[in-house]
Amino acid sequence: MPKKEIVTYPNPLLKKKSKQVTAFDNKLKQLVSDMAETMFAAPGSGLAAVQIGVLLRVVVMNMSKDENENKYLELINPVISEEEGTQVDEEGCLSVPEYFTKVKRAKKVKVHALDLNGNELKYEFEDWSARVIQHEVDHLNGKLFLDRISSLKRNLYKKRRKKELREQKEQKAG
Ligand code: NI
């Protein structure tokens, strides 16, 4: 299970819409296992395939209760079919390094998804896990949590990120 490099903002790949999975083969199993490994290593709450450069509608969610556990759930072609209520909480993203801000999300969601064998499953998520799946489905649609905050906050982050990247480049060159 090799760990993959995470695609970070402002890589244009993160704005692309991912495609439906149609082949439930060993390649898909390998992708899910690589994604889980990458998520646990980060560590993160969830990961979408686009974040390791694969434009397929595949999500893994971290279901571990503590850091000694490596439990995850994979959702293939997930669709949020129902939303209920609202919650506002701090959110971050492995593709948006070192930035956390409050984001409004639905409190409860119902999700349809396929498993690794192509069987349809239904899930109900609430609070934290509802936030994670909404965040990951956004990734599949080319959206980041930065698209759900005020343009003022977004622009401040963009400036900061550009500066960070410039400094990293200078360090490498120097
Ligand atoms: Ni993310």
Short mmCIF file of C-alpha atoms and ligand atoms in Angstrom, two decimals:
data_model
loop_
_atom_site.label_atom_id
_atom_site.label_comp_id
_atom_site.label_asym_id
_atom_site.label_seq_id
_atom_site.Cartn_x
_atom_site.Cartn_y
_atom_site.Cartn_z
CA MET A 1 0.00 0.00 0.00
CA PRO A 2 2.21 2.87 -1.14
CA LYS A 3 1.52 6.31 0.21
CA LYS A 4 0.87 8.89 -2.51
CA GLU A 5 1.73 12.55 -2.78
CA ILE A 6 -1.19 14.87 -2.04
CA VAL A 7 -2.19 17.43 -4.68
CA THR A 8 -2.35 20.88 -3.11
CA TYR A 9 -3.97 24.22 -3.85
CA PRO A 10 -3.73 25.96 -6.33
CA ASN A 11 -3.18 22.88 -8.53
CA PRO A 12 -5.88 23.17 -11.27
CA LEU A 13 -6.66 19.45 -10.93
CA LEU A 14 -8.59 20.28 -7.76
CA LYS A 15 -11.12 22.24 -9.86
CA LYS A 16 -11.90 19.30 -12.14
CA LYS A 17 -15.00 17.16 -11.92
CA SER A 18 -14.27 13.48 -11.26
CA LYS A 19 -15.77 10.69 -13.38
CA GLN A 20 -18.07 7.86 -12.31
CA VAL A 21 -16.38 4.56 -11.54
CA THR A 22 -17.53 1.84 -13.95
CA ALA A 23 -14.94 -0.90 -13.39
CA PHE A 24 -14.99 -2.73 -10.06
CA ASP A 25 -11.64 -4.43 -10.47
CA ASN A 26 -8.30 -4.83 -8.72
CA LYS A 27 -7.20 -1.41 -9.93
CA LEU A 28 -10.06 0.14 -7.96
CA LYS A 29 -9.15 -1.91 -4.88
CA GLN A 30 -5.53 -0.72 -5.19
CA LEU A 31 -6.67 2.90 -5.55
CA VAL A 32 -8.83 2.67 -2.40
CA SER A 33 -5.99 1.05 -0.47
CA ASP A 34 -3.49 3.72 -1.61
CA MET A 35 -5.98 6.44 -0.64
CA ALA A 36 -6.51 4.94 2.83
CA GLU A 37 -2.75 4.67 3.37
CA THR A 38 -2.24 8.28 2.28
CA MET A 39 -5.09 9.49 4.52
CA PHE A 40 -3.79 7.66 7.62
CA ALA A 41 -0.23 8.89 7.00
CA ALA A 42 -1.31 12.54 6.70
CA PRO A 43 -3.36 12.06 8.95
CA GLY A 44 -6.74 13.19 7.63
CA SER A 45 -10.46 12.67 8.20
CA GLY A 46 -11.18 11.83 4.59
CA LEU A 47 -9.69 11.82 1.12
CA ALA A 48 -11.03 12.04 -2.42
CA ALA A 49 -9.21 10.33 -5.32
CA VAL A 50 -8.53 13.67 -7.04
CA GLN A 51 -6.30 14.54 -4.07
CA ILE A 52 -3.83 11.88 -5.23
CA GLY A 53 -4.33 12.88 -8.86
CA VAL A 54 -7.01 10.38 -9.92
CA LEU A 55 -10.21 11.91 -11.34
CA LEU A 56 -12.60 9.15 -10.22
CA ARG A 57 -15.57 9.45 -7.85
CA VAL A 58 -13.94 7.58 -4.96
CA VAL A 59 -13.84 8.72 -1.33
CA VAL A 60 -12.37 7.22 1.82
CA MET A 61 -13.45 8.32 5.29
CA ASN A 62 -11.42 7.81 8.44
CA MET A 63 -13.58 5.84 10.91
CA SER A 64 -10.85 5.20 13.50
CA LYS A 65 -11.65 6.02 17.12
CA ASP A 66 -7.99 6.74 17.91
CA GLU A 67 -4.61 6.79 16.17
CA ASN A 68 -3.96 3.10 16.95
CA GLU A 69 -6.85 2.09 14.77
CA ASN A 70 -6.81 2.15 10.95
CA LYS A 71 -10.50 1.83 10.18
CA TYR A 72 -11.95 3.37 7.07
CA LEU A 73 -14.99 3.36 4.86
CA GLU A 74 -14.81 3.58 1.09
CA LEU A 75 -17.60 5.18 -0.92
CA ILE A 76 -17.67 4.72 -4.68
CA ASN A 77 -19.79 7.15 -6.75
CA PRO A 78 -21.32 8.68 -3.59
CA VAL A 79 -24.46 10.79 -3.94
CA ILE A 80 -25.98 12.88 -1.16
CA SER A 81 -29.71 12.23 -1.50
CA GLU A 82 -31.03 14.09 1.53
CA GLU A 83 -29.81 16.90 3.75
CA GLU A 84 -31.20 18.08 7.07
CA GLY A 85 -30.40 20.94 9.44
CA THR A 86 -27.21 22.99 9.60
CA GLN A 87 -23.93 22.93 11.50
CA VAL A 88 -21.05 25.40 11.56
CA ASP A 89 -17.62 24.14 12.54
CA GLU A 90 -13.91 24.41 11.81
CA GLU A 91 -12.85 22.69 8.63
CA GLY A 92 -9.54 21.99 6.96
CA CYS A 93 -8.30 20.03 3.96
CA LEU A 94 -5.11 18.08 3.21
CA SER A 95 -5.02 19.91 -0.14
CA VAL A 96 -5.24 23.33 1.55
CA PRO A 97 -2.23 23.23 3.88
CA GLU A 98 -2.37 24.84 7.28
CA TYR A 99 -5.68 26.60 6.96
CA PHE A 100 -8.75 26.05 9.11
CA THR A 101 -11.92 28.08 9.11
CA LYS A 102 -15.59 27.75 9.97
CA VAL A 103 -17.78 26.28 7.24
CA LYS A 104 -21.55 25.85 7.20
CA ARG A 105 -22.76 22.35 6.29
CA ALA A 106 -25.88 20.23 6.62
CA LYS A 107 -26.10 18.50 10.03
CA LYS A 108 -27.45 15.20 8.73
CA VAL A 109 -27.17 13.60 5.31
CA LYS A 110 -28.32 10.45 3.60
CA VAL A 111 -25.85 9.01 1.10
CA HIS A 112 -26.09 6.38 -1.60
CA ALA A 113 -22.82 4.82 -2.69
CA LEU A 114 -21.36 1.64 -4.11
CA ASP A 115 -18.88 -0.66 -2.39
CA LEU A 116 -15.78 -2.22 -4.00
CA ASN A 117 -17.93 -4.88 -5.65
CA GLY A 118 -20.44 -2.44 -7.08
CA ASN A 119 -23.19 -3.18 -4.55
CA GLU A 120 -25.39 -0.24 -3.64
CA LEU A 121 -25.35 0.80 0.00
CA LYS A 122 -27.17 3.52 1.94
CA TYR A 123 -25.65 5.50 4.78
CA GLU A 124 -26.79 8.12 7.24
CA PHE A 125 -24.18 10.48 8.58
CA GLU A 126 -24.51 13.08 11.30
CA ASP A 127 -22.35 15.90 12.67
CA TRP A 128 -18.63 15.23 12.06
CA SER A 129 -19.05 12.37 9.58
CA ALA A 130 -21.75 14.34 7.72
CA ARG A 131 -19.26 17.21 7.44
CA VAL A 132 -16.56 14.88 6.09
CA ILE A 133 -18.72 13.30 3.39
CA GLN A 134 -20.06 16.71 2.24
CA HIS A 135 -16.47 18.00 2.03
CA GLU A 136 -15.35 14.93 0.03
CA VAL A 137 -18.31 15.01 -2.39
CA ASP A 138 -17.40 18.67 -3.01
CA HIS A 139 -13.92 17.47 -4.07
CA LEU A 140 -15.52 15.11 -6.60
CA ASN A 141 -17.32 18.12 -8.07
CA GLY A 142 -14.17 20.24 -8.28
CA LYS A 143 -15.01 22.28 -5.20
CA LEU A 144 -12.94 23.12 -2.14
CA PHE A 145 -14.13 24.40 1.23
CA LEU A 146 -12.51 27.67 0.16
CA ASP A 147 -15.43 28.00 -2.29
CA ARG A 148 -17.83 27.99 0.68
CA ILE A 149 -16.32 30.87 2.65
CA SER A 150 -16.43 34.64 2.08
CA SER A 151 -14.37 36.02 -0.81
CA LEU A 152 -12.54 38.22 1.71
CA LYS A 153 -11.31 35.18 3.67
CA ARG A 154 -10.60 33.26 0.48
CA ASN A 155 -8.47 36.06 -0.95
CA LEU A 156 -6.52 36.39 2.28
CA TYR A 157 -5.75 32.68 2.16
CA LYS A 158 -4.79 32.86 -1.55
CA LYS A 159 -2.30 35.63 -0.80
CA ARG A 160 -0.83 33.74 2.14
CA ARG A 161 -0.52 30.53 0.11
CA LYS A 162 1.19 32.33 -2.79
CA LYS A 163 3.67 33.84 -0.36
CA GLU A 164 4.34 30.41 1.22
CA LEU A 165 4.94 28.83 -2.19
CA ARG A 166 7.25 31.70 -3.19
CA GLU A 167 9.26 31.28 0.01
CA GLN A 168 9.50 27.49 -0.49
CA LYS A 169 10.81 28.07 -4.02
CA GLU A 170 13.35 30.62 -2.80
CA GLN A 171 14.55 28.22 -0.11
CA LYS A 172 15.07 25.48 -2.68
CA ALA A 173 16.88 27.87 -5.05
CA GLY A 174 19.00 29.40 -2.29
NI NI B 1 -10.32 18.14 1.37
#
